[in-house]
């Protein structure tokens, strides 16, 4: 290997010498300098130096160039020798390193053979078992975490879906109530209230307003049944008591009507003013119990 590198360096010496010679060339003169030199030469009338002096100068220049070339060759030779020595040392170091490495491997192999293949196998199996245990533990932990996250996501998804359905149902109920308020015929109102009750079975307001529409159709018993259903859901519903009073008035059961009217007024004073304006309670206007109910203070003063 070292001989091959030396041969390559020897062949590269001429190329390096030519490269250095080219780099040492002086830069070309400018046109102004050339013109100045030509003008000075034309002015000269006789040679500057005698032939002997010129010969001496030329010999000295030749000797100087020879010495410089020899010095450059010597320097190149020294550089090449140093590079060859460095390469030789590097190759020797690499060879020694590889040799020592193989010695180390051989020694370790011998030790392993002395220890025994069984011990190595046991160590290998133990390492694998410990690794499997740790991996299984980590997998179990992450499975539990993922299961908990999945349950949370399912609960949130279910909650969001329930909220969405509730919002849709509320919007539908609002639209149905608006339609019922715009309807003029009692039969159409009853259909809308039935739709509302189909969506929300325990809607007391829908039951009482349906009773009002049924009463307009001349079905007081049906209206009374609807009001009783509303009171089963909300025993304090004042509008249900008021509609019962109207229903029993239509059935000429005035005592029952006065009782339920009293219950409605006790829960909401606004019904006291509606009694005189509601045509459904018109038959009660001549009943003496109505005056006592509407004007209890006058009864006390008398």
PDB file of C-alpha atoms in Angstrom:
ATOM      1  CA  UNK A   1       0.000   0.000   0.000  1.00  0.00           C
ATOM      2  CA  UNK A   2       2.837   2.453   0.912  1.00  0.00           C
ATOM      3  CA  UNK A   3       4.678   1.671  -2.365  1.00  0.00           C
ATOM      4  CA  UNK A   4       1.555   2.468  -4.349  1.00  0.00           C
ATOM      5  CA  UNK A   5       1.176   5.857  -2.619  1.00  0.00           C
ATOM      6  CA  UNK A   6       4.854   6.680  -3.236  1.00  0.00           C
ATOM      7  CA  UNK A   7       4.462   5.868  -6.948  1.00  0.00           C
ATOM      8  CA  UNK A   8       1.375   8.120  -7.189  1.00  0.00           C
ATOM      9  CA  UNK A   9       3.177  11.010  -5.504  1.00  0.00           C
ATOM     10  CA  UNK A  10       6.226  10.670  -7.835  1.00  0.00           C
ATOM     11  CA  UNK A  11       3.968  10.829 -10.894  1.00  0.00           C
ATOM     12  CA  UNK A  12       2.205  13.901  -9.480  1.00  0.00           C
ATOM     13  CA  UNK A  13       5.453  15.876  -8.943  1.00  0.00           C
ATOM     14  CA  UNK A  14       5.689  17.256 -12.523  1.00  0.00           C
ATOM     15  CA  UNK A  15       2.052  18.323 -12.397  1.00  0.00           C
ATOM     16  CA  UNK A  16       2.634  20.162  -9.106  1.00  0.00           C
ATOM     17  CA  UNK A  17       5.783  21.814 -10.510  1.00  0.00           C
ATOM     18  CA  UNK A  18       3.932  23.062 -13.589  1.00  0.00           C
ATOM     19  CA  UNK A  19       1.083  24.368 -11.436  1.00  0.00           C
ATOM     20  CA  UNK A  20       3.481  26.293  -9.190  1.00  0.00           C
ATOM     21  CA  UNK A  21       5.332  27.662 -12.223  1.00  0.00           C
ATOM     22  CA  UNK A  22       2.080  28.942 -13.669  1.00  0.00           C
ATOM     23  CA  UNK A  23       1.071  30.569 -10.384  1.00  0.00           C
ATOM     24  CA  UNK A  24       4.474  32.259 -10.066  1.00  0.00           C
ATOM     25  CA  UNK A  25       4.169  33.969 -13.438  1.00  0.00           C
ATOM     26  CA  UNK A  26       4.054  37.738 -13.110  1.00  0.00           C
ATOM     27  CA  UNK A  27       0.905  39.499 -14.232  1.00  0.00           C
ATOM     28  CA  UNK A  28       1.006  41.052 -17.735  1.00  0.00           C
ATOM     29  CA  UNK A  29       1.980  44.692 -18.123  1.00  0.00           C
ATOM     30  CA  UNK A  30      -0.642  47.263 -18.886  1.00  0.00           C
ATOM     31  CA  UNK A  31      -0.791  49.158 -22.187  1.00  0.00           C
ATOM     32  CA  UNK A  32       0.312  52.420 -20.570  1.00  0.00           C
ATOM     33  CA  UNK A  33       3.469  50.774 -19.182  1.00  0.00           C
ATOM     34  CA  UNK A  34       4.232  49.190 -22.547  1.00  0.00           C
ATOM     35  CA  UNK A  35       3.905  52.538 -24.323  1.00  0.00           C
ATOM     36  CA  UNK A  36       6.153  54.189 -21.716  1.00  0.00           C
ATOM     37  CA  UNK A  37       8.841  51.529 -22.183  1.00  0.00           C
ATOM     38  CA  UNK A  38       8.704  51.840 -25.980  1.00  0.00           C
ATOM     39  CA  UNK A  39       9.044  55.627 -25.763  1.00  0.00           C
ATOM     40  CA  UNK A  40      12.109  55.343 -23.522  1.00  0.00           C
ATOM     41  CA  UNK A  41      13.700  52.772 -25.870  1.00  0.00           C
ATOM     42  CA  UNK A  42      13.223  55.034 -28.904  1.00  0.00           C
ATOM     43  CA  UNK A  43      14.868  57.949 -27.085  1.00  0.00           C
ATOM     44  CA  UNK A  44      17.985  55.904 -26.320  1.00  0.00           C
ATOM     45  CA  UNK A  45      20.913  56.643 -28.677  1.00  0.00           C
ATOM     46  CA  UNK A  46      23.322  54.028 -27.361  1.00  0.00           C
ATOM     47  CA  UNK A  47      23.039  50.785 -25.333  1.00  0.00           C
ATOM     48  CA  UNK A  48      22.665  51.162 -21.572  1.00  0.00           C
ATOM     49  CA  UNK A  49      25.154  48.447 -20.811  1.00  0.00           C
ATOM     50  CA  UNK A  50      28.218  47.072 -22.519  1.00  0.00           C
ATOM     51  CA  UNK A  51      28.145  43.503 -23.884  1.00  0.00           C
ATOM     52  CA  UNK A  52      30.286  42.246 -21.012  1.00  0.00           C
ATOM     53  CA  UNK A  53      27.933  43.663 -18.388  1.00  0.00           C
ATOM     54  CA  UNK A  54      24.947  42.247 -20.202  1.00  0.00           C
ATOM     55  CA  UNK A  55      26.619  38.838 -20.379  1.00  0.00           C
ATOM     56  CA  UNK A  56      27.357  39.003 -16.674  1.00  0.00           C
ATOM     57  CA  UNK A  57      23.776  39.939 -15.831  1.00  0.00           C
ATOM     58  CA  UNK A  58      22.395  37.162 -18.012  1.00  0.00           C
ATOM     59  CA  UNK A  59      24.695  34.582 -16.391  1.00  0.00           C
ATOM     60  CA  UNK A  60      23.637  35.732 -12.933  1.00  0.00           C
ATOM     61  CA  UNK A  61      19.948  35.529 -13.877  1.00  0.00           C
ATOM     62  CA  UNK A  62      20.448  32.047 -15.284  1.00  0.00           C
ATOM     63  CA  UNK A  63      22.241  30.916 -12.134  1.00  0.00           C
ATOM     64  CA  UNK A  64      19.522  32.489  -9.979  1.00  0.00           C
ATOM     65  CA  UNK A  65      16.773  30.658 -11.879  1.00  0.00           C
ATOM     66  CA  UNK A  66      18.754  27.399 -11.606  1.00  0.00           C
ATOM     67  CA  UNK A  67      19.132  27.861  -7.831  1.00  0.00           C
ATOM     68  CA  UNK A  68      15.430  28.695  -7.425  1.00  0.00           C
ATOM     69  CA  UNK A  69      14.396  25.639  -9.443  1.00  0.00           C
ATOM     70  CA  UNK A  70      16.665  23.432  -7.348  1.00  0.00           C
ATOM     71  CA  UNK A  71      15.291  24.933  -4.147  1.00  0.00           C
ATOM     72  CA  UNK A  72      11.705  24.416  -5.351  1.00  0.00           C
ATOM     73  CA  UNK A  73      12.426  20.784  -6.255  1.00  0.00           C
ATOM     74  CA  UNK A  74      13.995  20.229  -2.855  1.00  0.00           C
ATOM     75  CA  UNK A  75      10.977  21.734  -1.104  1.00  0.00           C
ATOM     76  CA  UNK A  76       8.590  19.613  -3.163  1.00  0.00           C
ATOM     77  CA  UNK A  77      10.623  16.530  -2.324  1.00  0.00           C
ATOM     78  CA  UNK A  78      10.441  17.354   1.388  1.00  0.00           C
ATOM     79  CA  UNK A  79       6.662  17.861   1.210  1.00  0.00           C
ATOM     80  CA  UNK A  80       6.231  14.582  -0.655  1.00  0.00           C
ATOM     81  CA  UNK A  81       8.395  12.771   1.878  1.00  0.00           C
ATOM     82  CA  UNK A  82       6.322  14.177   4.744  1.00  0.00           C
ATOM     83  CA  UNK A  83       3.084  13.177   3.061  1.00  0.00           C
ATOM     84  CA  UNK A  84       4.444   9.684   2.407  1.00  0.00           C
ATOM     85  CA  UNK A  85       5.473   9.399   6.064  1.00  0.00           C
ATOM     86  CA  UNK A  86       2.021  10.586   7.207  1.00  0.00           C
ATOM     87  CA  UNK A  87       0.281   8.095   4.934  1.00  0.00           C
ATOM     88  CA  UNK A  88       2.578   5.349   6.078  1.00  0.00           C
ATOM     89  CA  UNK A  89       1.825   6.150   9.732  1.00  0.00           C
ATOM     90  CA  UNK A  90      -1.923   6.243   9.046  1.00  0.00           C
ATOM     91  CA  UNK A  91      -1.802   2.878   7.281  1.00  0.00           C
ATOM     92  CA  UNK A  92       0.244   1.416  10.112  1.00  0.00           C
ATOM     93  CA  UNK A  93      -2.182   2.798  12.704  1.00  0.00           C
ATOM     94  CA  UNK A  94      -5.185   1.399  10.823  1.00  0.00           C
ATOM     95  CA  UNK A  95      -3.529  -1.989  10.480  1.00  0.00           C
ATOM     96  CA  UNK A  96      -2.683  -2.091  14.178  1.00  0.00           C
ATOM     97  CA  UNK A  97      -6.195  -0.980  15.149  1.00  0.00           C
ATOM     98  CA  UNK A  98      -7.833  -3.689  13.058  1.00  0.00           C
ATOM     99  CA  UNK A  99      -5.409  -6.255  14.420  1.00  0.00           C
ATOM    100  CA  UNK A 100      -6.086  -5.258  18.032  1.00  0.00           C
ATOM    101  CA  UNK A 101      -9.836  -5.267  17.354  1.00  0.00           C
ATOM    102  CA  UNK A 102      -9.692  -8.805  16.042  1.00  0.00           C
ATOM    103  CA  UNK A 103      -7.568  -9.781  19.033  1.00  0.00           C
ATOM    104  CA  UNK A 104     -10.234  -8.284  21.309  1.00  0.00           C
ATOM    105  CA  UNK A 105     -13.015 -10.165  19.526  1.00  0.00           C
ATOM    106  CA  UNK A 106     -11.035 -13.371  19.733  1.00  0.00           C
ATOM    107  CA  UNK A 107     -10.451 -12.847  23.464  1.00  0.00           C
ATOM    108  CA  UNK A 108     -14.111 -12.067  24.136  1.00  0.00           C
ATOM    109  CA  UNK A 109     -15.145 -15.121  22.154  1.00  0.00           C
ATOM    110  CA  UNK A 110     -12.784 -17.273  24.157  1.00  0.00           C
ATOM    111  CA  UNK A 111     -14.213 -15.922  27.412  1.00  0.00           C
ATOM    112  CA  UNK A 112     -17.755 -16.584  26.233  1.00  0.00           C
ATOM    113  CA  UNK A 113     -16.808 -20.117  25.285  1.00  0.00           C
ATOM    114  CA  UNK A 114     -15.292 -20.614  28.729  1.00  0.00           C
ATOM    115  CA  UNK A 115     -18.341 -19.202  30.496  1.00  0.00           C
ATOM    116  CA  UNK A 116     -20.596 -21.475  28.546  1.00  0.00           C
ATOM    117  CA  UNK A 117     -23.342 -21.158  25.965  1.00  0.00           C
ATOM    118  CA  UNK A 118     -25.999 -22.132  28.520  1.00  0.00           C
ATOM    119  CA  UNK A 119     -25.410 -19.038  30.629  1.00  0.00           C
ATOM    120  CA  UNK A 120     -25.683 -16.805  27.589  1.00  0.00           C
ATOM    121  CA  UNK A 121     -28.946 -18.433  26.610  1.00  0.00           C
ATOM    122  CA  UNK A 122     -30.307 -17.956  30.119  1.00  0.00           C
ATOM    123  CA  UNK A 123     -29.290 -14.310  30.087  1.00  0.00           C
ATOM    124  CA  UNK A 124     -30.903 -13.863  26.685  1.00  0.00           C
ATOM    125  CA  UNK A 125     -34.135 -15.511  27.838  1.00  0.00           C
ATOM    126  CA  UNK A 126     -34.185 -13.427  31.002  1.00  0.00           C
ATOM    127  CA  UNK A 127     -33.685 -10.226  29.048  1.00  0.00           C
ATOM    128  CA  UNK A 128     -36.473 -11.190  26.657  1.00  0.00           C
ATOM    129  CA  UNK A 129     -38.827 -12.063  29.524  1.00  0.00           C
ATOM    130  CA  UNK A 130     -38.140  -8.761  31.294  1.00  0.00           C
ATOM    131  CA  UNK A 131     -38.662  -6.872  28.049  1.00  0.00           C
ATOM    132  CA  UNK A 132     -41.937  -8.718  27.420  1.00  0.00           C
ATOM    133  CA  UNK A 133     -43.160  -7.951  30.942  1.00  0.00           C
ATOM    134  CA  UNK A 134     -42.383  -4.251  30.589  1.00  0.00           C
ATOM    135  CA  UNK A 135     -43.982  -4.104  27.154  1.00  0.00           C
ATOM    136  CA  UNK A 136     -47.109  -5.901  28.389  1.00  0.00           C
ATOM    137  CA  UNK A 137     -47.313  -3.541  31.357  1.00  0.00           C
ATOM    138  CA  UNK A 138     -47.042  -0.483  29.120  1.00  0.00           C
ATOM    139  CA  UNK A 139     -49.568  -1.908  26.667  1.00  0.00           C
ATOM    140  CA  UNK A 140     -52.007  -2.616  29.515  1.00  0.00           C
ATOM    141  CA  UNK A 141     -51.642   0.915  30.880  1.00  0.00           C
ATOM    142  CA  UNK A 142     -52.189   2.486  27.481  1.00  0.00           C
ATOM    143  CA  UNK A 143     -55.157   0.201  26.827  1.00  0.00           C
ATOM    144  CA  UNK A 144     -56.749   1.343  30.088  1.00  0.00           C
ATOM    145  CA  UNK A 145     -56.106   4.976  29.217  1.00  0.00           C
ATOM    146  CA  UNK A 146     -57.495   4.536  25.733  1.00  0.00           C
ATOM    147  CA  UNK A 147     -60.552   2.760  27.136  1.00  0.00           C
ATOM    148  CA  UNK A 148     -61.158   5.625  29.583  1.00  0.00           C
ATOM    149  CA  UNK A 149     -60.723   8.190  26.803  1.00  0.00           C
ATOM    150  CA  UNK A 150     -63.087   6.204  24.588  1.00  0.00           C
ATOM    151  CA  UNK A 151     -65.716   6.125  27.336  1.00  0.00           C
ATOM    152  CA  UNK A 152     -65.380   9.872  27.863  1.00  0.00           C
ATOM    153  CA  UNK A 153     -65.708  10.488  24.136  1.00  0.00           C
ATOM    154  CA  UNK A 154     -68.775   8.248  23.958  1.00  0.00           C
ATOM    155  CA  UNK A 155     -70.377  10.059  26.895  1.00  0.00           C
ATOM    156  CA  UNK A 156     -69.642  13.451  25.380  1.00  0.00           C
ATOM    157  CA  UNK A 157     -70.928  12.295  22.006  1.00  0.00           C
ATOM    158  CA  UNK A 158     -74.110  10.964  23.607  1.00  0.00           C
ATOM    159  CA  UNK A 159     -74.548  14.185  25.564  1.00  0.00           C
ATOM    160  CA  UNK A 160     -74.052  16.276  22.434  1.00  0.00           C
ATOM    161  CA  UNK A 161     -76.523  14.106  20.534  1.00  0.00           C
ATOM    162  CA  UNK A 162     -79.088  14.429  23.325  1.00  0.00           C
ATOM    163  CA  UNK A 163     -78.635  18.199  23.383  1.00  0.00           C
ATOM    164  CA  UNK A 164     -79.023  18.343  19.634  1.00  0.00           C
ATOM    165  CA  UNK A 165     -82.219  16.302  19.770  1.00  0.00           C
ATOM    166  CA  UNK A 166     -83.528  18.464  22.617  1.00  0.00           C
ATOM    167  CA  UNK A 167     -82.791  21.627  20.640  1.00  0.00           C
ATOM    168  CA  UNK A 168     -84.532  20.217  17.581  1.00  0.00           C
ATOM    169  CA  UNK A 169     -87.515  19.182  19.682  1.00  0.00           C
ATOM    170  CA  UNK A 170     -87.693  22.616  21.326  1.00  0.00           C
ATOM    171  CA  UNK A 171     -87.548  24.337  17.956  1.00  0.00           C
ATOM    172  CA  UNK A 172     -90.283  22.074  16.627  1.00  0.00           C
ATOM    173  CA  UNK A 173     -92.457  22.771  19.688  1.00  0.00           C
ATOM    174  CA  UNK A 174     -91.974  26.510  19.272  1.00  0.00           C
ATOM    175  CA  UNK A 175     -92.999  26.331  15.639  1.00  0.00           C
ATOM    176  CA  UNK A 176     -96.088  24.284  16.582  1.00  0.00           C
ATOM    177  CA  UNK A 177     -97.095  26.799  19.253  1.00  0.00           C
ATOM    178  CA  UNK A 178     -96.742  29.601  16.714  1.00  0.00           C
ATOM    179  CA  UNK A 179     -98.934  27.687  14.278  1.00  0.00           C
ATOM    180  CA  UNK A 180    -101.519  27.084  16.988  1.00  0.00           C
ATOM    181  CA  UNK A 181    -101.596  30.794  17.808  1.00  0.00           C
ATOM    182  CA  UNK A 182    -102.184  31.628  14.143  1.00  0.00           C
ATOM    183  CA  UNK A 183    -104.970  29.051  13.631  1.00  0.00           C
ATOM    184  CA  UNK A 184    -108.550  30.241  13.819  1.00  0.00           C
ATOM    185  CA  UNK A 185    -110.451  26.948  13.790  1.00  0.00           C
ATOM    186  CA  UNK A 186    -110.644  24.776  16.889  1.00  0.00           C
ATOM    187  CA  UNK A 187    -110.248  21.490  14.995  1.00  0.00           C
ATOM    188  CA  UNK A 188    -106.938  22.603  13.475  1.00  0.00           C
ATOM    189  CA  UNK A 189    -105.731  23.751  16.888  1.00  0.00           C
ATOM    190  CA  UNK A 190    -106.590  20.343  18.357  1.00  0.00           C
ATOM    191  CA  UNK A 191    -104.467  18.636  15.677  1.00  0.00           C
ATOM    192  CA  UNK A 192    -101.527  20.900  16.472  1.00  0.00           C
ATOM    193  CA  UNK A 193    -101.896  20.290  20.226  1.00  0.00           C
ATOM    194  CA  UNK A 194    -102.003  16.542  19.587  1.00  0.00           C
ATOM    195  CA  UNK A 195     -98.731  16.875  17.681  1.00  0.00           C
ATOM    196  CA  UNK A 196     -97.227  18.799  20.606  1.00  0.00           C
ATOM    197  CA  UNK A 197     -98.400  16.113  23.059  1.00  0.00           C
ATOM    198  CA  UNK A 198     -96.934  13.435  20.812  1.00  0.00           C
ATOM    199  CA  UNK A 199     -93.540  15.124  21.129  1.00  0.00           C
ATOM    200  CA  UNK A 200     -93.932  16.023  24.818  1.00  0.00           C
ATOM    201  CA  UNK A 201     -96.480  13.868  26.648  1.00  0.00           C
ATOM    202  CA  UNK A 202     -96.357  15.731  29.971  1.00  0.00           C
ATOM    203  CA  UNK A 203     -97.006  19.204  28.547  1.00  0.00           C
ATOM    204  CA  UNK A 204     -99.718  20.608  30.858  1.00  0.00           C
ATOM    205  CA  UNK A 205    -100.035  23.770  28.822  1.00  0.00           C
ATOM    206  CA  UNK A 206    -100.804  21.798  25.666  1.00  0.00           C
ATOM    207  CA  UNK A 207    -103.457  19.769  27.540  1.00  0.00           C
ATOM    208  CA  UNK A 208    -105.182  22.871  28.919  1.00  0.00           C
ATOM    209  CA  UNK A 209    -105.134  24.705  25.583  1.00  0.00           C
ATOM    210  CA  UNK A 210    -106.442  21.596  23.886  1.00  0.00           C
ATOM    211  CA  UNK A 211    -109.247  21.541  26.477  1.00  0.00           C
ATOM    212  CA  UNK A 212    -110.049  25.138  25.546  1.00  0.00           C
ATOM    213  CA  UNK A 213    -110.254  24.188  21.846  1.00  0.00           C
ATOM    214  CA  UNK A 214    -112.373  21.109  22.646  1.00  0.00           C
ATOM    215  CA  UNK A 215    -114.707  23.300  24.672  1.00  0.00           C
ATOM    216  CA  UNK A 216    -115.163  25.530  21.616  1.00  0.00           C
ATOM    217  CA  UNK A 217    -116.340  22.422  19.732  1.00  0.00           C
ATOM    218  CA  UNK A 218    -118.996  21.810  22.406  1.00  0.00           C
ATOM    219  CA  UNK A 219    -117.336  18.861  24.157  1.00  0.00           C
ATOM    220  CA  UNK A 220    -117.204  19.943  27.837  1.00  0.00           C
ATOM    221  CA  UNK A 221    -116.770  16.412  29.199  1.00  0.00           C
ATOM    222  CA  UNK A 222    -113.756  15.815  26.956  1.00  0.00           C
ATOM    223  CA  UNK A 223    -112.335  19.163  28.041  1.00  0.00           C
ATOM    224  CA  UNK A 224    -112.816  18.274  31.711  1.00  0.00           C
ATOM    225  CA  UNK A 225    -110.992  14.972  31.229  1.00  0.00           C
ATOM    226  CA  UNK A 226    -108.061  16.772  29.605  1.00  0.00           C
ATOM    227  CA  UNK A 227    -107.876  19.227  32.511  1.00  0.00           C
ATOM    228  CA  UNK A 228    -107.872  16.401  35.051  1.00  0.00           C
ATOM    229  CA  UNK A 229    -104.965  14.815  33.131  1.00  0.00           C
ATOM    230  CA  UNK A 230    -103.106  18.123  33.361  1.00  0.00           C
ATOM    231  CA  UNK A 231    -103.718  18.309  37.126  1.00  0.00           C
ATOM    232  CA  UNK A 232    -102.293  14.821  37.551  1.00  0.00           C
ATOM    233  CA  UNK A 233     -99.065  16.130  36.021  1.00  0.00           C
ATOM    234  CA  UNK A 234     -99.125  19.552  37.759  1.00  0.00           C
ATOM    235  CA  UNK A 235    -101.594  19.807  40.680  1.00  0.00           C
ATOM    236  CA  UNK A 236    -100.999  23.576  40.955  1.00  0.00           C
ATOM    237  CA  UNK A 237    -101.764  24.444  37.336  1.00  0.00           C
ATOM    238  CA  UNK A 238    -104.142  27.423  37.559  1.00  0.00           C
ATOM    239  CA  UNK A 239    -105.129  27.310  33.892  1.00  0.00           C
ATOM    240  CA  UNK A 240    -106.323  23.710  34.281  1.00  0.00           C
ATOM    241  CA  UNK A 241    -108.584  24.779  37.146  1.00  0.00           C
ATOM    242  CA  UNK A 242    -109.927  27.655  35.067  1.00  0.00           C
ATOM    243  CA  UNK A 243    -110.701  25.365  32.104  1.00  0.00           C
ATOM    244  CA  UNK A 244    -112.445  22.950  34.484  1.00  0.00           C
ATOM    245  CA  UNK A 245    -114.638  25.818  35.664  1.00  0.00           C
ATOM    246  CA  UNK A 246    -115.530  26.599  32.052  1.00  0.00           C
ATOM    247  CA  UNK A 247    -116.210  22.918  31.285  1.00  0.00           C
ATOM    248  CA  UNK A 248    -118.490  22.385  34.287  1.00  0.00           C
ATOM    249  CA  UNK A 249    -120.291  25.644  33.483  1.00  0.00           C
ATOM    250  CA  UNK A 250    -121.017  24.286  30.007  1.00  0.00           C
ATOM    251  CA  UNK A 251    -122.381  21.100  31.662  1.00  0.00           C
ATOM    252  CA  UNK A 252    -124.549  23.277  34.002  1.00  0.00           C
ATOM    253  CA  UNK A 253    -122.751  21.980  37.064  1.00  0.00           C
ATOM    254  CA  UNK A 254    -122.359  25.412  38.607  1.00  0.00           C
ATOM    255  CA  UNK A 255    -121.246  24.351  42.083  1.00  0.00           C
ATOM    256  CA  UNK A 256    -118.365  22.376  40.617  1.00  0.00           C
ATOM    257  CA  UNK A 257    -117.619  25.267  38.287  1.00  0.00           C
ATOM    258  CA  UNK A 258    -117.479  27.740  41.199  1.00  0.00           C
ATOM    259  CA  UNK A 259    -115.189  25.425  43.141  1.00  0.00           C
ATOM    260  CA  UNK A 260    -112.666  25.130  40.333  1.00  0.00           C
ATOM    261  CA  UNK A 261    -112.945  28.835  39.553  1.00  0.00           C
ATOM    262  CA  UNK A 262    -112.132  29.610  43.169  1.00  0.00           C
ATOM    263  CA  UNK A 263    -109.081  27.353  42.948  1.00  0.00           C
ATOM    264  CA  UNK A 264    -107.927  29.130  39.772  1.00  0.00           C
ATOM    265  CA  UNK A 265    -108.362  32.626  41.279  1.00  0.00           C
ATOM    266  CA  UNK A 266    -106.540  31.605  44.462  1.00  0.00           C
ATOM    267  CA  UNK A 267    -103.529  30.651  42.346  1.00  0.00           C
ATOM    268  CA  UNK A 268    -103.698  33.572  39.887  1.00  0.00           C
ATOM    269  CA  UNK A 269    -105.587  36.831  40.458  1.00  0.00           C
ATOM    270  CA  UNK A 270    -105.586  37.574  36.739  1.00  0.00           C
ATOM    271  CA  UNK A 271    -108.518  35.171  36.266  1.00  0.00           C
ATOM    272  CA  UNK A 272    -110.712  37.406  38.428  1.00  0.00           C
ATOM    273  CA  UNK A 273    -110.876  39.961  35.603  1.00  0.00           C
ATOM    274  CA  UNK A 274    -111.361  37.346  32.869  1.00  0.00           C
ATOM    275  CA  UNK A 275    -114.546  35.954  34.435  1.00  0.00           C
ATOM    276  CA  UNK A 276    -116.699  38.868  33.295  1.00  0.00           C
ATOM    277  CA  UNK A 277    -115.237  38.797  29.755  1.00  0.00           C
ATOM    278  CA  UNK A 278    -115.142  35.048  29.065  1.00  0.00           C
ATOM    279  CA  UNK A 279    -118.329  33.920  27.238  1.00  0.00           C
ATOM    280  CA  UNK A 280    -117.823  30.359  28.517  1.00  0.00           C
ATOM    281  CA  UNK A 281    -118.610  31.600  32.049  1.00  0.00           C
ATOM    282  CA  UNK A 282    -121.591  33.699  31.012  1.00  0.00           C
ATOM    283  CA  UNK A 283    -124.157  31.322  32.673  1.00  0.00           C
ATOM    284  CA  UNK A 284    -122.442  31.886  36.034  1.00  0.00           C
ATOM    285  CA  UNK A 285    -122.989  35.631  36.053  1.00  0.00           C
ATOM    286  CA  UNK A 286    -126.465  35.254  37.648  1.00  0.00           C
ATOM    287  CA  UNK A 287    -125.263  32.778  40.252  1.00  0.00           C
ATOM    288  CA  UNK A 288    -125.016  34.349  43.737  1.00  0.00           C
ATOM    289  CA  UNK A 289    -121.899  32.385  44.557  1.00  0.00           C
ATOM    290  CA  UNK A 290    -120.003  34.127  41.752  1.00  0.00           C
ATOM    291  CA  UNK A 291    -120.500  37.545  43.334  1.00  0.00           C
ATOM    292  CA  UNK A 292    -119.222  36.242  46.659  1.00  0.00           C
ATOM    293  CA  UNK A 293    -116.216  34.813  44.856  1.00  0.00           C
ATOM    294  CA  UNK A 294    -115.437  37.930  42.842  1.00  0.00           C
ATOM    295  CA  UNK A 295    -116.203  40.532  45.522  1.00  0.00           C
ATOM    296  CA  UNK A 296    -115.518  39.000  48.927  1.00  0.00           C
ATOM    297  CA  UNK A 297    -114.884  42.414  50.535  1.00  0.00           C
ATOM    298  CA  UNK A 298    -118.389  43.646  49.715  1.00  0.00           C
ATOM    299  CA  UNK A 299    -119.856  40.485  51.252  1.00  0.00           C
ATOM    300  CA  UNK A 300    -117.950  41.094  54.459  1.00  0.00           C
ATOM    301  CA  UNK A 301    -119.086  44.763  54.682  1.00  0.00           C
ATOM    302  CA  UNK A 302    -122.714  43.764  54.312  1.00  0.00           C
TER     303      UNK A 302
END
